[in-house]
């Protein structure tokens, strides 16, 4: 029988400016064998996320960079194909952090086992995983929405943003957001957003905000930064909460962004601005996941996935996050999902 090989994407070069496919390299190695207490995992889904842009550079951050020649990091949904730990038997589906590769050996302890009867296993890296938790903790803990508030979210059609808007509605708020292109605006309307603006098409963002948020903005959940954030800051209400979750508009920039940053508005509106990192809140992860699963179960929280086939297309899938080609949580199907027909 032919020896099974493990295809892996390693970081070939630290990007300057926009990431290129040539910044990654596909290599092949032997499939590792698990020792006692370990399991061999086969990757089914790989999550590609904007934060990976940061790991490709070597600037100081909250996490260490990927080494040149190192396997690209990333959240995965896997099947246990060999087990040396009876608590996680062969055939178990798990959430792991095994990166851009087909196989990996990890410690069995600490893996989150997934039940395909509760939700599609792919959601463990989406709405019932890191992006869903980011929306939950960012909005509920930092944004502190009150019934009747207007919540505005940038990057609203993405994995985090689409969840933020729906959670805002569940909290009794008016939800509005910005996204790029008419298909994304239609998607936001289908999710029940009360207002949506296409930031690429609008000539005057402040006027567009007046249209979709006629009573101003009480909570701004920022996934993007850049011009939409400048415009939103002029429309926040007294006592507003501004949650800085992501700044994707600047992730491919080489230098520091310059331009108007209207912090005067924080004085004028006695507002609070706070950055958030989802992992700071993981102590309360189980309770949050249970609430998110409950809302999915009763139909109040919907999710959408955008799946690219094949590990060889992972760089292309990753680049979609920056061109805005993804509609929903961007995943790569690395191997067959036996739970999905
Ligand atoms: N702080 C944390 O703990 C944490 C955790 C997870 C994610 N995040 C951040 O949350 C944000 C959303 O992440 P996600 O996983 O949900 O990704 P996503 O929104 O599903 O995908 C990225 C989206 O960003 C938008 N975008 C790309 N370049 C842009 C630009 N120059 N200006 C405006 N929009 C642009 C695109 O949508 P359009 O077509 O609408 O432009 C694209 O679809 C990211 O900034 C990410 O870094 C933070």
Coordinates of C-alpha atoms and ligand atoms in Angstrom, one line a residue:
X1 CA 0.0 0.0 0.0
X2 CA 1.3 3.5 -0.9
X3 CA 2.5 5.4 2.2
X4 CA 0.1 8.2 3.2
X5 CA 1.6 11.6 2.8
X6 CA 0.8 14.8 4.7
X7 CA 0.4 18.0 2.6
X8 CA 1.2 21.2 4.5
X9 CA 1.3 24.9 3.7
X10 CA 4.3 26.6 5.2
X11 CA 5.1 30.3 5.3
X12 CA 7.5 31.0 2.4
X13 CA 8.0 34.8 2.9
X14 CA 6.9 37.6 5.1
X15 CA 4.5 39.7 3.0
X16 CA 5.0 43.4 2.4
X17 CA 1.7 45.0 1.7
X18 CA -0.9 42.8 0.1
X19 CA -0.4 39.0 0.7
X20 CA 0.5 37.0 -2.4
X21 CA -0.1 33.3 -3.1
X22 CA 3.7 33.0 -3.4
X23 CA 4.1 33.9 0.3
X24 CA 3.0 30.3 1.0
X25 CA 4.5 27.0 -0.1
X26 CA 2.9 23.6 -0.3
X27 CA 5.2 20.8 0.9
X28 CA 4.7 17.1 1.6
X29 CA 5.9 15.1 4.5
X30 CA 5.3 11.9 6.3
X31 CA 2.1 11.4 8.3
X32 CA 3.1 11.6 12.0
X33 CA 2.3 8.7 14.5
X34 CA 0.7 9.4 17.8
X35 CA 2.4 8.4 21.1
X36 CA 0.6 7.6 24.4
X37 CA -2.0 10.3 25.3
X38 CA -2.0 11.6 21.7
X39 CA -4.3 11.3 18.6
X40 CA -3.7 11.5 14.9
X41 CA -6.2 14.0 13.3
X42 CA -7.3 14.2 9.7
X43 CA -8.4 17.7 8.8
X44 CA -11.9 18.1 7.4
X45 CA -12.3 21.9 7.6
X46 CA -9.6 24.6 7.9
X47 CA -10.7 28.1 9.0
X48 CA -9.0 31.0 7.3
X49 CA -9.2 34.2 9.3
X50 CA -8.0 37.8 9.0
X51 CA -5.8 37.5 12.1
X52 CA -3.5 35.2 10.1
X53 CA -2.2 38.2 8.2
X54 CA -0.7 39.4 11.5
X55 CA 1.0 36.0 12.1
X56 CA 2.7 36.2 8.7
X57 CA 4.6 39.4 9.8
X58 CA 7.1 39.7 12.7
X59 CA 5.8 42.9 14.3
X60 CA 5.1 42.7 18.1
X61 CA 1.6 41.2 18.7
X62 CA -0.4 39.3 21.2
X63 CA 0.8 36.0 19.6
X64 CA 4.1 34.9 18.2
X65 CA 4.6 35.0 14.4
X66 CA 4.7 31.9 12.2
X67 CA 8.4 31.1 11.5
X68 CA 9.6 31.2 7.8
X69 CA 9.2 27.5 6.8
X70 CA 6.7 26.9 9.7
X71 CA 3.3 25.4 9.1
X72 CA 0.6 28.1 8.9
X73 CA -1.5 28.2 12.0
X74 CA -5.2 27.9 12.0
X75 CA -8.4 26.5 13.6
X76 CA -9.6 23.2 12.2
X77 CA -12.4 20.6 12.5
X78 CA -10.9 17.1 12.4
X79 CA -11.6 13.4 12.7
X80 CA -9.6 11.2 15.0
X81 CA -8.1 8.6 12.7
X82 CA -5.8 6.9 15.3
X83 CA -6.0 7.2 19.0
X84 CA -3.6 6.5 21.9
X85 CA -5.9 7.8 24.5
X86 CA -9.2 6.0 25.3
X87 CA -11.0 9.3 26.3
X88 CA -10.9 10.4 22.6
X89 CA -11.6 7.3 20.4
X90 CA -11.1 6.9 16.7
X91 CA -14.0 8.4 14.8
X92 CA -14.5 11.3 17.2
X93 CA -14.9 14.7 15.5
X94 CA -13.0 17.5 17.3
X95 CA -12.2 21.2 17.1
X96 CA -8.4 21.6 17.0
X97 CA -5.8 24.2 16.1
X98 CA -3.7 22.1 13.7
X99 CA -3.2 24.7 10.9
X100 CA -2.9 24.4 7.2
X101 CA -2.2 20.7 6.8
X102 CA -4.0 17.4 6.2
X103 CA -2.8 15.5 9.3
X104 CA -1.5 16.3 12.7
X105 CA -0.7 14.7 16.0
X106 CA -1.9 16.5 19.1
X107 CA -2.5 15.7 22.8
X108 CA -5.9 14.2 23.3
X109 CA -6.5 16.2 26.5
X110 CA -8.3 19.5 25.9
X111 CA -9.8 18.7 22.5
X112 CA -13.4 19.8 22.1
X113 CA -15.5 16.8 20.9
X114 CA -18.2 17.8 18.4
X115 CA -21.7 16.2 18.1
X116 CA -22.9 16.4 14.5
X117 CA -26.5 16.1 15.7
X118 CA -26.3 19.4 17.6
X119 CA -24.9 21.5 14.7
X120 CA -22.9 21.0 11.5
X121 CA -19.3 20.2 12.7
X122 CA -18.0 23.1 10.5
X123 CA -19.7 25.6 12.9
X124 CA -17.0 24.8 15.5
X125 CA -14.7 27.2 13.7
X126 CA -17.5 29.6 12.8
X127 CA -20.7 30.7 14.6
X128 CA -20.1 28.1 17.3
X129 CA -16.4 28.8 17.5
X130 CA -14.0 31.7 17.6
X131 CA -15.9 34.2 15.3
X132 CA -19.2 33.6 17.1
X133 CA -17.6 34.0 20.5
X134 CA -15.9 37.3 19.3
X135 CA -19.3 38.6 18.3
X136 CA -20.9 37.5 21.6
X137 CA -18.2 38.8 24.0
X138 CA -17.5 41.9 22.0
X139 CA -21.1 42.9 21.8
X140 CA -22.5 41.7 25.1
X141 CA -19.5 42.4 27.4
X142 CA -17.9 45.4 25.8
X143 CA -20.7 46.9 23.8
X144 CA -23.3 46.4 26.6
X145 CA -26.4 46.9 24.4
X146 CA -29.6 48.1 26.0
X147 CA -33.1 47.5 24.4
X148 CA -33.9 50.3 22.0
X149 CA -30.2 51.1 21.3
X150 CA -28.9 51.4 17.8
X151 CA -26.0 49.0 17.1
X152 CA -23.9 49.6 14.0
X153 CA -21.4 47.0 12.9
X154 CA -18.8 47.4 10.1
X155 CA -17.9 44.3 8.1
X156 CA -21.4 43.3 8.8
X157 CA -21.8 40.5 6.3
X158 CA -18.7 38.6 7.6
X159 CA -18.5 35.8 10.1
X160 CA -18.2 38.1 13.1
X161 CA -20.3 41.0 11.8
X162 CA -23.4 39.0 10.7
X163 CA -23.5 37.4 14.2
X164 CA -23.2 40.8 15.9
X165 CA -26.2 42.2 14.0
X166 CA -28.4 39.3 14.9
X167 CA -27.3 39.3 18.5
X168 CA -28.1 43.0 18.7
X169 CA -31.6 42.2 17.5
X170 CA -32.0 39.5 20.0
X171 CA -30.9 42.1 22.7
X172 CA -33.8 44.3 21.6
X173 CA -31.7 46.8 19.6
X174 CA -32.0 48.2 16.2
X175 CA -29.2 46.7 14.0
X176 CA -27.5 48.3 11.1
X177 CA -24.3 47.7 9.3
X178 CA -21.9 48.3 6.4
X179 CA -20.6 45.8 3.8
X180 CA -19.3 45.8 0.3
X181 CA -21.6 45.2 -2.7
X182 CA -25.3 44.6 -3.3
X183 CA -25.2 40.8 -2.6
X184 CA -24.0 41.5 0.9
X185 CA -26.6 44.2 1.5
X186 CA -29.4 41.7 0.4
X187 CA -27.9 39.1 2.8
X188 CA -28.0 41.6 5.7
X189 CA -31.7 42.3 4.9
X190 CA -32.4 38.6 4.8
X191 CA -30.9 38.3 8.3
X192 CA -33.3 41.0 9.6
X193 CA -30.9 44.0 9.8
X194 CA -32.9 47.2 10.1
X195 CA -30.5 49.1 8.0
X196 CA -27.5 48.3 5.7
X197 CA -25.2 50.5 3.6
X198 CA -22.8 49.5 0.8
X199 CA -19.7 51.4 1.8
X200 CA -18.2 50.9 -1.6
X201 CA -21.1 52.5 -3.5
X202 CA -22.0 55.4 -1.1
X203 CA -20.5 58.7 -2.1
X204 CA -21.2 60.3 1.3
X205 CA -20.9 57.9 4.2
X206 CA -22.1 60.3 6.8
X207 CA -25.3 61.0 4.8
X208 CA -25.7 57.2 4.4
X209 CA -25.4 56.7 8.1
X210 CA -28.1 59.3 8.8
X211 CA -30.3 57.3 6.5
X212 CA -29.8 53.9 8.1
X213 CA -29.3 55.2 11.7
X214 CA -31.7 58.1 12.0
X215 CA -31.4 58.2 15.8
X216 CA -27.5 58.0 15.8
X217 CA -25.4 55.1 17.1
X218 CA -25.2 53.9 20.6
X219 CA -22.9 50.9 20.1
X220 CA -20.4 50.8 17.3
X221 CA -18.8 47.3 16.7
X222 CA -15.8 48.0 14.4
X223 CA -14.4 45.1 12.3
X224 CA -12.8 47.3 9.7
X225 CA -11.4 50.7 10.7
X226 CA -10.7 53.3 7.9
X227 CA -13.2 55.7 6.3
X228 CA -16.4 54.0 7.6
X229 CA -15.1 54.3 11.2
X230 CA -14.3 58.0 10.7
X231 CA -17.8 58.5 9.5
X232 CA -19.4 56.5 12.3
X233 CA -17.5 58.5 15.0
X234 CA -19.3 61.6 13.9
X235 CA -22.7 59.9 14.4
X236 CA -22.3 58.3 17.9
X237 CA -24.7 59.3 20.6
X238 CA -23.9 60.5 24.1
X239 CA -22.7 57.6 26.2
X240 CA -21.9 55.5 23.2
X241 CA -19.7 52.4 23.4
X242 CA -17.2 51.8 20.6
X243 CA -15.9 48.2 20.4
X244 CA -12.6 47.8 18.4
X245 CA -12.7 44.2 17.3
X246 CA -10.8 44.4 13.9
X247 CA -9.1 46.8 11.6
X248 CA -9.0 44.8 8.4
X249 CA -8.8 47.9 6.2
X250 CA -5.3 48.4 7.4
X251 CA -3.9 44.8 7.7
X252 CA -2.2 45.0 4.4
X253 CA -0.9 48.5 4.8
X254 CA 2.9 49.0 5.0
X255 CA 3.1 52.0 7.3
X256 CA 0.9 53.6 9.9
X257 CA -2.3 54.9 8.5
X258 CA -2.8 58.6 8.5
X259 CA -6.0 60.6 8.2
X260 CA -8.7 62.0 10.4
X261 CA -9.3 60.2 13.7
X262 CA -12.0 62.1 15.3
X263 CA -11.3 61.4 19.0
X264 CA -12.8 64.8 19.8
X265 CA -16.1 63.0 19.4
X266 CA -15.3 60.9 22.5
X267 CA -15.3 64.1 24.6
X268 CA -18.3 65.5 22.9
X269 CA -20.3 62.3 23.4
X270 CA -18.7 61.1 26.6
X271 CA -18.2 57.8 24.8
X272 CA -16.0 54.8 25.6
X273 CA -13.8 53.1 23.2
X274 CA -12.3 49.7 24.0
X275 CA -10.3 47.1 22.1
X276 CA -11.2 43.4 22.6
X277 CA -9.5 40.1 22.2
X278 CA -11.8 37.1 22.2
X279 CA -9.4 34.8 24.0
X280 CA -9.4 37.1 27.1
X281 CA -13.0 35.9 27.6
X282 CA -12.6 32.1 27.1
X283 CA -13.2 31.4 30.8
X284 CA -16.9 32.0 30.0
X285 CA -16.7 30.2 26.6
X286 CA -19.0 27.2 27.5
X287 CA -21.8 29.4 28.7
X288 CA -21.6 31.6 25.6
X289 CA -21.5 28.6 23.2
X290 CA -24.6 27.2 24.9
X291 CA -26.5 30.5 24.4
X292 CA -25.4 30.8 20.8
X293 CA -26.4 27.1 20.1
X294 CA -29.8 27.9 21.8
X295 CA -30.4 30.8 19.4
X296 CA -29.4 28.7 16.4
X297 CA -31.8 26.0 17.7
X298 CA -34.8 28.4 18.0
X299 CA -34.1 30.0 14.6
X300 CA -33.1 33.4 15.8
X301 CA -29.4 33.1 14.8
X302 CA -28.6 32.2 11.3
X303 CA -25.2 31.5 9.8
X304 CA -23.7 31.2 6.3
X305 CA -20.5 29.4 5.2
X306 CA -18.4 30.0 2.1
X307 CA -16.5 26.8 1.4
X308 CA -13.5 26.5 -1.0
X309 CA -12.5 22.9 -1.9
X310 CA -9.1 21.5 -1.4
X311 CA -6.0 22.4 0.8
X312 CA -4.2 23.5 -2.3
X313 CA -6.7 26.4 -2.6
X314 CA -6.1 27.6 1.0
X315 CA -4.0 30.7 0.0
X316 CA -6.7 31.7 -2.5
X317 CA -9.4 31.2 0.2
X318 CA -7.4 33.4 2.6
X319 CA -7.0 36.2 0.0
X320 CA -10.8 36.3 -0.4
X321 CA -11.1 37.8 3.0
X322 CA -9.2 40.9 1.8
X323 CA -10.9 41.3 -1.5
X324 CA -14.3 40.8 0.1
X325 CA -15.1 37.8 -2.1
X326 CA -16.3 35.7 0.8
X327 CA -20.0 35.8 1.7
X328 CA -20.1 34.1 5.1
X329 CA -17.5 32.3 7.2
X330 CA -14.6 31.4 4.9
X331 CA -13.7 27.8 5.2
X332 CA -11.5 25.3 3.2
X333 CA -12.7 21.7 2.9
X334 CA -9.4 19.8 3.2
X335 CA -10.9 16.3 3.3
X336 CA -14.3 14.7 3.1
X337 CA -16.9 15.4 5.8
X338 CA -18.7 12.1 6.5
X339 CA -21.4 13.9 8.5
X340 CA -22.6 15.9 5.5
X341 CA -24.3 14.5 2.5
Ligands
LIG1 N1 -10.4 41.0 18.3 C1 -10.6 39.7 18.2 O1 -10.5 38.9 19.1 C2 -11.1 39.2 16.8 C3 -11.5 37.9 16.6 C4 -12.0 37.5 15.4 C5 -12.0 38.4 14.3 N2 -11.5 39.7 14.6 C6 -11.6 40.7 13.5 O2 -12.9 40.8 13.1 C7 -12.9 41.2 11.7 C8 -13.9 40.3 10.9 O3 -13.4 39.0 10.9 P1 -14.2 37.8 10.2 O4 -13.5 36.6 10.5 O5 -15.6 38.0 10.5 O6 -13.9 38.1 8.6 P2 -15.1 38.3 7.5 O7 -15.8 39.6 7.9 O8 -15.8 37.1 7.3 O9 -14.2 38.6 6.2 C9 -13.4 39.7 6.1 C10 -14.3 40.9 5.4 O10 -13.6 42.1 5.6 C11 -14.0 43.0 4.7 N3 -12.9 43.8 4.2 C12 -11.7 43.4 3.7 N4 -11.0 44.5 3.4 C13 -11.7 45.6 3.7 C14 -11.4 47.0 3.6 N5 -10.3 47.5 3.1 N6 -12.4 47.9 4.0 C15 -13.6 47.4 4.5 N7 -13.9 46.1 4.7 C16 -12.9 45.2 4.2 C17 -14.6 42.2 3.5 O11 -16.0 42.4 3.5 P3 -16.7 43.6 2.5 O12 -17.0 42.9 1.2 O13 -17.9 44.0 3.3 O14 -15.6 44.6 2.3 C18 -14.4 40.8 3.9 O15 -15.4 39.9 3.5 C19 -11.5 41.2 11.2 O16 -11.0 42.5 11.3 C20 -10.8 40.3 12.2 O17 -9.4 40.6 12.3 C21 -11.1 40.1 15.8

